[in-house]
XYZ file of C-alpha atoms in Angstrom:
603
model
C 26.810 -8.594 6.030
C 23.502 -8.369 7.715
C 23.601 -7.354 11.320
C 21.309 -7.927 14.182
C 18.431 -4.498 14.423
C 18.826 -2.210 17.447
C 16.145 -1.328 19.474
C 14.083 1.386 18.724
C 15.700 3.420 21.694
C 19.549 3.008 20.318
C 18.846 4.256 16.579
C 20.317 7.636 16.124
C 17.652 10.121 16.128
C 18.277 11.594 12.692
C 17.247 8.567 11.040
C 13.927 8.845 12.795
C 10.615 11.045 12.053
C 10.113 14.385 13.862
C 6.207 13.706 15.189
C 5.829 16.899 17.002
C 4.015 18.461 14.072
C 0.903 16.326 15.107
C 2.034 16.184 18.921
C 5.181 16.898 21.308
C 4.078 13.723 23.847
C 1.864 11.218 24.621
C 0.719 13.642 26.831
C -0.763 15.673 24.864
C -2.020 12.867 22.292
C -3.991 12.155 25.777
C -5.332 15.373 26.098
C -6.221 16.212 22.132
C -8.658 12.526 22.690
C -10.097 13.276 25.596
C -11.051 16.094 24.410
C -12.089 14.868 20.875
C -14.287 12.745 23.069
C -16.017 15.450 24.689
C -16.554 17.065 21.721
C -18.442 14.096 19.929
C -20.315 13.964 22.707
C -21.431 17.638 22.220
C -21.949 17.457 18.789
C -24.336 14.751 19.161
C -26.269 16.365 22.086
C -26.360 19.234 20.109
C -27.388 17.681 16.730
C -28.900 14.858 16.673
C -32.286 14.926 15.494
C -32.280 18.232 14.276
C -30.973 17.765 10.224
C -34.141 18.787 8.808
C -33.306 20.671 5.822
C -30.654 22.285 3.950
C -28.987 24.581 6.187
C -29.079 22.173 8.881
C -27.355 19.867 6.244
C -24.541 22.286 5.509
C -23.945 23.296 9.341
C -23.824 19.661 10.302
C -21.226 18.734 7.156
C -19.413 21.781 8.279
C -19.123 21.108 12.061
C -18.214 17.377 11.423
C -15.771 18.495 8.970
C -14.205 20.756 11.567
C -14.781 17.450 14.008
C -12.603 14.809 11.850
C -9.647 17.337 11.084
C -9.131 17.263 14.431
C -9.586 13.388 14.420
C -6.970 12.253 12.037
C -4.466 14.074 13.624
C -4.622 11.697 16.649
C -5.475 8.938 14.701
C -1.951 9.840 12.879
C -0.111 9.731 15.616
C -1.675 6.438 17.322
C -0.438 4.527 14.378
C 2.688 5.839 13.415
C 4.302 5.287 17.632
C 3.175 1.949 17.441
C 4.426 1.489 13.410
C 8.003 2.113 14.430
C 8.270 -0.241 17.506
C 5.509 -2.713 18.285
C 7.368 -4.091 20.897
C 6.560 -0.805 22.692
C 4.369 -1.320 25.724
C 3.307 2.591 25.656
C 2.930 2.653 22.060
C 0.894 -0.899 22.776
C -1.402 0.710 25.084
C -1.586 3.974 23.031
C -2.653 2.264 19.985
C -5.665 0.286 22.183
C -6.699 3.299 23.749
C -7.395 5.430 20.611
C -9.024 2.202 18.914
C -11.353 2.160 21.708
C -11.908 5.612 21.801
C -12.639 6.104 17.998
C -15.301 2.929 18.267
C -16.917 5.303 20.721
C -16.698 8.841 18.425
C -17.907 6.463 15.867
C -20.779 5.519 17.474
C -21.841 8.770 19.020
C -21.796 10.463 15.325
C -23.138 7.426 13.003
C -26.459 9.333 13.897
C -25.212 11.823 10.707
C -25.411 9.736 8.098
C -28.645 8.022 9.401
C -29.724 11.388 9.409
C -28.974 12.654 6.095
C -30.133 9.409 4.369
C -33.544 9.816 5.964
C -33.953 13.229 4.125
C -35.781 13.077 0.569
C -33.057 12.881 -2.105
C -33.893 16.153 -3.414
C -33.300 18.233 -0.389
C -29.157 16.540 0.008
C -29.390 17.621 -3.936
C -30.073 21.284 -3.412
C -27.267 20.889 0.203
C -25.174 19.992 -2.651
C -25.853 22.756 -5.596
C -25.757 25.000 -2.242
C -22.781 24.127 -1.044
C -20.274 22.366 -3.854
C -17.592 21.279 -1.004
C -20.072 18.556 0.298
C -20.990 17.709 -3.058
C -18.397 14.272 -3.618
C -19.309 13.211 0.385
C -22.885 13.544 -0.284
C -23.404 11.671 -3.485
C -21.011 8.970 -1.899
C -23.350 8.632 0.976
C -26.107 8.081 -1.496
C -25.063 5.513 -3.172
C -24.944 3.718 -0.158
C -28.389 4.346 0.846
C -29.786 1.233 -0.646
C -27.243 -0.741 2.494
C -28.438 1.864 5.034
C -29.671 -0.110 8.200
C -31.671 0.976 10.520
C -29.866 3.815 12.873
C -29.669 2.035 16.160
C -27.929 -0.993 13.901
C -25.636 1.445 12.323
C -25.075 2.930 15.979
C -23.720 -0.598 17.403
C -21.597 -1.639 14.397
C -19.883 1.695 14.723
C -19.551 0.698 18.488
C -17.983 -2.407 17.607
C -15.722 -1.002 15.004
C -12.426 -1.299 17.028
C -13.576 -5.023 17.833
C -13.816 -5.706 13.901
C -10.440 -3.989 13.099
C -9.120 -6.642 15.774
C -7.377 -9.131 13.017
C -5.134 -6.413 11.809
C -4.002 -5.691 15.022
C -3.724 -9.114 16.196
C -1.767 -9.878 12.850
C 0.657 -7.316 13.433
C 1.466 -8.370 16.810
C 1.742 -12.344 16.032
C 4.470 -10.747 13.074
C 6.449 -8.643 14.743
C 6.076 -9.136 18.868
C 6.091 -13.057 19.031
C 7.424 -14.011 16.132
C 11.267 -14.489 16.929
C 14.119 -15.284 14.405
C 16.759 -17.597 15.433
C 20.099 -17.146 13.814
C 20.643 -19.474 10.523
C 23.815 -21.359 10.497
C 25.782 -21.849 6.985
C 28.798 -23.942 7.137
C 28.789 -23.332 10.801
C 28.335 -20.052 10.662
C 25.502 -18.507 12.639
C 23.664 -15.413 10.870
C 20.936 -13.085 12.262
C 17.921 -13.261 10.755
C 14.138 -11.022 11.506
C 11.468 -9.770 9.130
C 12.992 -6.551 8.158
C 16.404 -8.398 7.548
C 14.785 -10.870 5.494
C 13.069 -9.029 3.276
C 15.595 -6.382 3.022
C 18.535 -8.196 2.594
C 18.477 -11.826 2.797
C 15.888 -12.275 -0.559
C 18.400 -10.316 -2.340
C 21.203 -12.011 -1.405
C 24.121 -12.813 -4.134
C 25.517 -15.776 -2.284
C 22.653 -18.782 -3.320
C 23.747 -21.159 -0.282
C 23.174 -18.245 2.270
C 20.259 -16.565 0.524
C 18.672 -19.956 0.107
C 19.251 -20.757 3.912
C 17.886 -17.961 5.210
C 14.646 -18.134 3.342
C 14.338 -21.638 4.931
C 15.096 -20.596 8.669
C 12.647 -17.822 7.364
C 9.965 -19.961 6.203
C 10.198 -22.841 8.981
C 9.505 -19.669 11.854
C 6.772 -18.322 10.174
C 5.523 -22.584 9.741
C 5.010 -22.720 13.109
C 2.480 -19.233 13.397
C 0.656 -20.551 10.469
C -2.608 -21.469 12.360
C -2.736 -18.571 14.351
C -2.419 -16.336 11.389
C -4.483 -18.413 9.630
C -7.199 -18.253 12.182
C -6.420 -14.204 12.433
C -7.689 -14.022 8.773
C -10.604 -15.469 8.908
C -11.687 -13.621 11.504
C -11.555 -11.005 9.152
C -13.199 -12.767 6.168
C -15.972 -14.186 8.240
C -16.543 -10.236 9.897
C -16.580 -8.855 6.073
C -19.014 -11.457 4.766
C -21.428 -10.773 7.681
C -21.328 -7.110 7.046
C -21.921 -8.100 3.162
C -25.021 -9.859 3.916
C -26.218 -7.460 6.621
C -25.830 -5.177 4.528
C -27.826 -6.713 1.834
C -25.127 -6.461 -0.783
C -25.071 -9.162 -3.629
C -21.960 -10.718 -3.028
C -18.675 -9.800 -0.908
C -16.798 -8.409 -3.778
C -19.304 -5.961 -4.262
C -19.274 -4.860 -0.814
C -15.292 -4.557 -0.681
C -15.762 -2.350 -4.306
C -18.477 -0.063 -3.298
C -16.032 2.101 -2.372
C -13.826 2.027 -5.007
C -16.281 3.230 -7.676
C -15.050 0.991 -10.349
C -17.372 -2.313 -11.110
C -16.525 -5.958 -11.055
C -15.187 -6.213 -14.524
C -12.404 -4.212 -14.009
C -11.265 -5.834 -11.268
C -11.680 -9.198 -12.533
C -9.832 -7.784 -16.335
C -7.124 -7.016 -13.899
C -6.540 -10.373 -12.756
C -7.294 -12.138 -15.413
C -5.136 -10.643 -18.513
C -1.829 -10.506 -15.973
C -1.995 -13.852 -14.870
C -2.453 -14.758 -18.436
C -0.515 -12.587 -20.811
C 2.344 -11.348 -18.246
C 3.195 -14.882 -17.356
C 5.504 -15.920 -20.030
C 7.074 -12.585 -20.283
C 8.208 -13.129 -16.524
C 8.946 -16.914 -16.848
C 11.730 -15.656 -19.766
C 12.907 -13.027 -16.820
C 13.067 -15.756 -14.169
C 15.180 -17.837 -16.649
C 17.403 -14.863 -17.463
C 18.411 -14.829 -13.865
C 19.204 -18.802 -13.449
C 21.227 -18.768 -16.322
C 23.164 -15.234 -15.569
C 23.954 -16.558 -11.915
C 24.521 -19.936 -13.179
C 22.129 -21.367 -10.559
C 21.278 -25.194 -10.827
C 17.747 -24.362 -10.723
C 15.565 -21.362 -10.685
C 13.816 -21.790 -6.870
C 11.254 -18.947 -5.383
C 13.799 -18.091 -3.222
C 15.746 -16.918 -6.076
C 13.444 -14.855 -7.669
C 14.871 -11.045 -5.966
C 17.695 -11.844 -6.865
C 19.659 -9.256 -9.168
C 20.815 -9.843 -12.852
C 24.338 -8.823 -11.929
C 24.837 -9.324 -8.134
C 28.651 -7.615 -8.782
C 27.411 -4.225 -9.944
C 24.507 -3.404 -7.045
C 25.359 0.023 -6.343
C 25.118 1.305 -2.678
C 23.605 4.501 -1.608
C 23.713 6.535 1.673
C 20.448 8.273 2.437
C 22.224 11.747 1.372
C 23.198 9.941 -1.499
C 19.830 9.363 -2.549
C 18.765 13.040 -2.110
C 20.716 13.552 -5.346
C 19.102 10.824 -7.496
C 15.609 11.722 -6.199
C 15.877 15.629 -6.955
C 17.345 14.537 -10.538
C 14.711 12.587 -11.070
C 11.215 14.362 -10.053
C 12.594 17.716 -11.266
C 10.628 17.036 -13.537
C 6.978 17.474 -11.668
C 8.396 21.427 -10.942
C 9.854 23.750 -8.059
C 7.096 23.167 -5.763
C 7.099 19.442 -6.008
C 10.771 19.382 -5.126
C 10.312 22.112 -2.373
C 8.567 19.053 -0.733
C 11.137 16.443 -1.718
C 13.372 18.498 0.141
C 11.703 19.319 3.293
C 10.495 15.028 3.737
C 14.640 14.865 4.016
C 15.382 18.234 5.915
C 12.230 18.503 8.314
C 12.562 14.643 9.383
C 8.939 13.275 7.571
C 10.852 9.978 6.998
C 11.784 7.372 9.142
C 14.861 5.491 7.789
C 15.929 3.442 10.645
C 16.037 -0.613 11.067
C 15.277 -1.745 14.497
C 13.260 -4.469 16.061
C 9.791 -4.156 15.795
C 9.304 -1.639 13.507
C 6.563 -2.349 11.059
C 7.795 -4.552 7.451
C 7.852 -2.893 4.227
C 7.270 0.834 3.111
C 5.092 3.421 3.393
C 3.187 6.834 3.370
C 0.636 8.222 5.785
C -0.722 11.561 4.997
C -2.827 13.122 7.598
C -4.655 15.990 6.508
C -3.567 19.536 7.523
C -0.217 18.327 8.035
C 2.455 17.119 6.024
C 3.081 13.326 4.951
C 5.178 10.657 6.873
C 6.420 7.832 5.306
C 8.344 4.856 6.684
C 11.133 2.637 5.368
C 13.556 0.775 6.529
C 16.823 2.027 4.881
C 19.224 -0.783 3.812
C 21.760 1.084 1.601
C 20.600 -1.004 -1.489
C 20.229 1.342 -4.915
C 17.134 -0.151 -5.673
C 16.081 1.687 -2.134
C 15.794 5.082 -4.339
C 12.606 3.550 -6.100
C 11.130 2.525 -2.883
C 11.672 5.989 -1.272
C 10.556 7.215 -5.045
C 7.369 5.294 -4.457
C 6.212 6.357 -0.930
C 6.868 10.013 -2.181
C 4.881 9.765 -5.436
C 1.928 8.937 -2.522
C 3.603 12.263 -0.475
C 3.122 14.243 -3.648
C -0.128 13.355 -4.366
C -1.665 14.180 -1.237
C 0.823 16.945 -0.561
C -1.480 18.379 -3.558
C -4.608 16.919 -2.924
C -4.988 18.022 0.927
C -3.889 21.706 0.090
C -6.636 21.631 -3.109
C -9.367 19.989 -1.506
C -11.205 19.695 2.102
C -11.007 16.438 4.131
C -14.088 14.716 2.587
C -12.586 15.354 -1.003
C -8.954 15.105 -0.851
C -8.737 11.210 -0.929
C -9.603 8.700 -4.211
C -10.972 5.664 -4.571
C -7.933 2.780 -3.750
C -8.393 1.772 -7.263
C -6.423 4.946 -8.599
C -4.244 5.428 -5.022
C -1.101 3.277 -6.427
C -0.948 6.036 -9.326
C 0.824 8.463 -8.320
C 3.560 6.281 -6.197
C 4.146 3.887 -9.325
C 4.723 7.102 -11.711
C 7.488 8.272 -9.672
C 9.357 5.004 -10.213
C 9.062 4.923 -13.744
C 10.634 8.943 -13.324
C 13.490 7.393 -11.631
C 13.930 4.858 -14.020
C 13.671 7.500 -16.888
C 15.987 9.915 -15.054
C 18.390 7.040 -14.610
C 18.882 5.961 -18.410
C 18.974 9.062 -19.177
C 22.032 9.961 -17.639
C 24.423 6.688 -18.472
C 25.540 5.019 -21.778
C 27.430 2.283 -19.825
C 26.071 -0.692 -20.757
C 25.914 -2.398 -16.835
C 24.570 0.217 -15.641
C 22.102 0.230 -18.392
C 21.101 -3.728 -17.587
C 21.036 -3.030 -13.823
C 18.304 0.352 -14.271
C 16.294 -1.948 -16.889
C 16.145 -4.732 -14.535
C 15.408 -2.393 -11.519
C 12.334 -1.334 -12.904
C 11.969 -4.799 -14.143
C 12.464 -6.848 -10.628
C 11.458 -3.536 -8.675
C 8.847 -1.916 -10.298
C 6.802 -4.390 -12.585
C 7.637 -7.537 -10.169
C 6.649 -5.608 -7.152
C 3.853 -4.179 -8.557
C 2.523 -6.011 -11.081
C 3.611 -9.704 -10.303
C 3.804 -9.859 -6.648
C 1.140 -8.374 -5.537
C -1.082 -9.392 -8.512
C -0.334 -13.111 -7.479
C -1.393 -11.820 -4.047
C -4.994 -10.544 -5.713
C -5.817 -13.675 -7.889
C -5.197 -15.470 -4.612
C -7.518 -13.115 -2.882
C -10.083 -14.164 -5.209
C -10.310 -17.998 -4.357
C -10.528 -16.890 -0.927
C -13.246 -14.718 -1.005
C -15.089 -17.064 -3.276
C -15.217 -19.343 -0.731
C -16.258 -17.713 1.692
C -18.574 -16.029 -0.649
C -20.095 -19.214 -0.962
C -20.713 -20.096 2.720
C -17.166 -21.453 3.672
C -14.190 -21.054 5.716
C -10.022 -21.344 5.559
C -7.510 -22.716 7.517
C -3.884 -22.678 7.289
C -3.559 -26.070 5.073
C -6.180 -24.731 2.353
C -4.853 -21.087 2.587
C -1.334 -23.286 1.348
C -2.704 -24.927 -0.899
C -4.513 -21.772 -2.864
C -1.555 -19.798 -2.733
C 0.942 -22.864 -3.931
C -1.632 -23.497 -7.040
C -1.515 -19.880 -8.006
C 2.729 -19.555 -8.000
C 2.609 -22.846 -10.001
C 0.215 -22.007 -12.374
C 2.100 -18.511 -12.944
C 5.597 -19.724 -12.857
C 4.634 -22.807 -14.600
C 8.131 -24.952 -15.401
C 10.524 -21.677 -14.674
C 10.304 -22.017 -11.247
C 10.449 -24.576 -8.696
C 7.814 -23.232 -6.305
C 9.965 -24.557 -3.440
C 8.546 -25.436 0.238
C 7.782 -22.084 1.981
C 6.826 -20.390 -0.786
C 3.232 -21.689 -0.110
C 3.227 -19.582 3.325
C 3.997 -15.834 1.324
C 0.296 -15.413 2.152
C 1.240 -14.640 6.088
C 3.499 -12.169 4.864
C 0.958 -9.535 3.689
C -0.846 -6.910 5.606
C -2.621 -6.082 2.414
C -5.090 -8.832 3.415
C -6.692 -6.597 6.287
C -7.400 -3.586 3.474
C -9.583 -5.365 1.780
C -9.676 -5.861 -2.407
C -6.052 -3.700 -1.978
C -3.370 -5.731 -3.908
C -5.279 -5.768 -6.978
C -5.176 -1.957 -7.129
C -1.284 -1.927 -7.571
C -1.276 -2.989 -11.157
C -3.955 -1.204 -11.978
C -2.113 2.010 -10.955
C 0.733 0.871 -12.590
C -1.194 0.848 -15.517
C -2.027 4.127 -15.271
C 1.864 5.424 -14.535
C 3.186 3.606 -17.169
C 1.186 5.190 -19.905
C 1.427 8.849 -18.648
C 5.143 7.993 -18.055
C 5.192 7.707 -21.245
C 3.013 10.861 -22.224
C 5.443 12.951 -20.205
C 8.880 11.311 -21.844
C 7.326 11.822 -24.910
C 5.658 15.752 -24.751
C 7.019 16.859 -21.490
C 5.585 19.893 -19.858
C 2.176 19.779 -21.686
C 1.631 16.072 -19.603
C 3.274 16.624 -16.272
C 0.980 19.817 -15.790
C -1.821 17.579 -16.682
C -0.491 14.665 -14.566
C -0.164 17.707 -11.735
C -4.075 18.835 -12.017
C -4.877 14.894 -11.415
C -2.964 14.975 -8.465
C -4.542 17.942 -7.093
C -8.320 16.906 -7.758
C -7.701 14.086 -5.182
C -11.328 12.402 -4.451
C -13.088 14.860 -6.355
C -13.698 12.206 -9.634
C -13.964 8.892 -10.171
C -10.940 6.508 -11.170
C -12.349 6.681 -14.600
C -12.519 10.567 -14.731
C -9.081 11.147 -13.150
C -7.321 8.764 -16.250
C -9.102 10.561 -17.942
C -7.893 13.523 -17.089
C -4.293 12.370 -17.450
C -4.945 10.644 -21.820
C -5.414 7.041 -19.894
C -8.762 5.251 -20.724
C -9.137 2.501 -18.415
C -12.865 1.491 -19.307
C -10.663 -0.690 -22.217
C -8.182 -3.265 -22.297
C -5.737 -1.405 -24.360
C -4.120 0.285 -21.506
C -3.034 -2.691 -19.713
C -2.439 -4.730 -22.563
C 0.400 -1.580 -23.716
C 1.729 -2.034 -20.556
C 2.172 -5.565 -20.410
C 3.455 -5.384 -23.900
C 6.263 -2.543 -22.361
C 7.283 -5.455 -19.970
C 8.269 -7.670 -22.500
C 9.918 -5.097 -24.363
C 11.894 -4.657 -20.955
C 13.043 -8.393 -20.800
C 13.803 -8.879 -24.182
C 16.061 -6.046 -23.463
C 17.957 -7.082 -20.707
C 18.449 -10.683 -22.743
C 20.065 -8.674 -25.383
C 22.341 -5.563 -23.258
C 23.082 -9.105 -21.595
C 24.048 -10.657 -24.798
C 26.146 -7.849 -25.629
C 27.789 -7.993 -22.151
C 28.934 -11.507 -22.294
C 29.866 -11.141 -25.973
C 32.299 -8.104 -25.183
């Protein structure tokens, strides 16, 4: 039964991260940005106006290097206080302070890039034969040169940076500060009901009446924040489309790729061919569950639901230990070295309490080790989230040991990799190890309603409805709460088609979604997956000879493009083949689970 959260104070403190590797108070987070302040302020005095050449190139890259080491340490630790408990008034205040802070730093130091972009192209190419380690940042900050503006612009926007990250924060806070949950009452029964509840528990619920309840207590709260959030977002559309034209780029898609290195047509292929060819493959899936619970229809508030509600194992956090060692074993001894100390050393934060951020995941400040959140419900399927978050550990685990600060991160398109792969390991691991037909179905549909749904149906259904918004606003416009609706209701329908009765509610998912403030993010999910899925395969099918490969893309972190690093791993994502395998794989997957099902009911 799901119980009311604790506050953040009563959760035992072994079920909570150990922060003191980045600081042992807020004191001394106080200190490190005052200081950082100070020292922007010196590094400007002493040089701006003085990158003239190459070695005044390379000392500058080198100093600012040393500069934003320092930097992400406190940024770290701003945004993890406040992830855990929003309802924290120092953690509040914290989180302000630093935003207002780094708007400053920003501005102070934007003279750099001016700088270096005002140098003739062939004296950043001989910084970069001269000095390889500024080679990726440098040709990065040329491609942008065409968007340059002028270096008293650039100076402002940076000073207004915290003032343009204000949806995200504003979002947050309307989700997990004001919005309240009232209990739900079932045959006069009262249950408790929040965010992390909800989504942990109550979408997954076996009993229909209750499960079906809750999402409607669920939906009717977040009903009445719908213009606010509404009004949040597009704040943040209308701030991204001035930046786009400001910036002279040709559209806002373009602008939100830049960084990304991958063109339109990938991101578009992505979209397009899921929507399309995954769709009926899913509608069978969402048919298999109506019929298996023998539910009078298939609503969306059925559709987490598990194939066989009576054999959902439970698993202790220990428990999982066991599963997840099994599993990435795999990847080699110094892979699982880190496995080991993310459980020992306290990098994860399992607890539940009230407001504590929604969902999963991993931050990875450089020159420390990762932290990842999640909020553990004793659910099996909880060992593929935890999987996930440490496939991102692992990766830049690698990557920040390989490669300096400006290299060690990819492009977004490519970061969802890594994460994805380790599912598919558990999933591997996991039919491995069993014959028994139940637990068979239950792994298969795991990765099916886990991995692929997650992945490559929710959030894809997030990113084709992504797309109608930023058309229209591409083309001049704005949203409100009744058209954001609408959009989102026409893309479940059109996906779903007849399978599912796209219930009321559904049409508000879109207020759900932090992804929304990251830009063109959701998209980059499946196209990750994409990329797991294959070299999953690769490594089931010639072991050793593809995980060391697999381990070399994982350690060149930023240094290639999302192209090159496939590459590197036998994927070639500049065709269609790739994703069309791995929506082929998916099928496979149902038609699967139809047929251990079959065999279930038959014996």
């Amino acid at each position: 039964m799901v119980k009311s959260l604790p506050t953040r104070l009563a959760v035992p403190v072994g079920e909570t991260w150990d922060l003191s590797n980045l600081f042992n108070s807020s004191k001394d987070f106080d200190q490190a940005l005052e200081s950082l302040e100070q020292e922007a302020e010196a590094l400007n005095h002493k040089t701006q106006g003085t990158i003239t050449d190459v070695p005044t190139t390379i000392q500058t890259l080198t100093d600012y290097m040393a500069f934003l080491e320092k930097l992400v340490i406190v940024s770290t630790y701003a945004s993890l206080t406040i992830s855990t408990d929003q309802t924290n008034n120092e953690a509040q205040l914290q989180s302000s302070k630093f935003s207002a802070v780094a708007a400053k730093i920003s501005s102070k130091l934007s003279f750099i890039n001016s700088e270096l972009l005002a140098l003739p192209r062939e004296t950043l190419e001989q910084a970069m034969q001269e000095s390889a380690e500024f080679k990726g940042f440098l040709e990065k900050l040329l491609r942008k040169k065409p968007y340059q503006l002028h270096p008293e612009v650039e100076k402002t926007l940076a000073a207004y940076s915290s003032t343009f990250s204000a949806p995200y924060g504003l979002y947050n806070t309307t989700k997990m500060v004001d919005m309240n949950f009232e209990d739900f009452e079932v045959n006069g029964q009262a249950y408790p009901l929040s965010y992390v509840s909800f989504e942990g528990d109550w979408e997954a619920e076996p009993d229909t009446e209750l499960r079906r309840a809750a999402f409607d207590a669920f939906s009717k709260k977040l009903k009445d924040y719908q213009h606010t959030t509404a009004k949040t977002y597009d704040m943040q559309l209308q701030t991204e489309k001035t930046t786009a034209d400001l910036r002279g780029y040709d559209s806002i898609f373009d602008y939100l790729l830049s960084n990304q290195e991958v063109d339109r047509s990938l991101y578009n292929r992505q979209i397009d061919l899921i929507t399309k060819e995954l769709a009926p493959h899913m509608q069978k899936y969402a048919k298999l569950l109506q019929k298996v619970n023998g539910l009078d229809r298939m609503t969306f508030a059925d559709l987490k639901i598990s194939l066989d509600p009576s054999y959902e194992p439970e698993i202790t956090v220990e428990e999982s230990k066991n599963y997840i060692d099994g599993a990435l074993s795999i990847m080699g001894p110094d892979y699982i070295e880190m496995v080991n100390r993310s459980y020992s050393e306290r990098w994860i934060d399992f607890a539940q309490n009230k407001g504590k951020s929604t969902g999963a995941f991993c931050s990875s400040p450089y020159g420390v080790h990762p932290y990842i959140l999640i909020s553990w419900t004793g659910r099996m399927n909880e060992v593929f989230v935890l999987a996930h978050e440490l496939g991102h550990a692992g990766h830049f685990y690698n990557a920040n040991r390989e490669q300096n600060i400006f290299n060690a991160r990819p492009s977004l398109y490519f970061i969802e990799a890594p994460s994805t792969m380790n599912e598919m390991l558990v999933a591997n691991h996991l039919l491995k190890n069993s014959e028994d037909l139940k637990f068979k179905r239950w792994v298969i549909s795991s990765i099916v309603a886990r991995t692929y749904y997650h992945n490559f149906v929710t959030h894809l259904l997030e990113a084709a409805y992504q797309r109608k918004v930023y058309e229209r606003i591409d083309g001049g416009q704005s949203v409100n709460a009744g058209i954001l609706n609408t959009i989102k209701r026409g893309v479940l329908e059109e996906f779903w088609g007849d399978s599912v009765d796209i219930t009321d509610g559904a049409e508000l998912t879109w207020m759900r979604q932090p992804h929304y403030y990251m830009g063109l993010y959701p998209y980059t999910y499946s196209a990750g997956l994409t990329i797991s899925t294959q070299v999953s395969k690769r490594i089931l099918n010639e072991g050793q000879t593809a995980v060391d490969e697999w381990l070399e893309v994982l350690k060149a972190g930023g240094t290639k493009t999302p192209v090159e690093l496939a590459q590197m791993a036998g994927v070639d994502i500049t065709t269609e083949q790739p994703l069309r395998d791995t929506i082929a794989y998916i099928g496979e997957l149902v038609d699967e689970l139809v047929r251990l099902t079959e065999e279930i009911e038959a014996g």
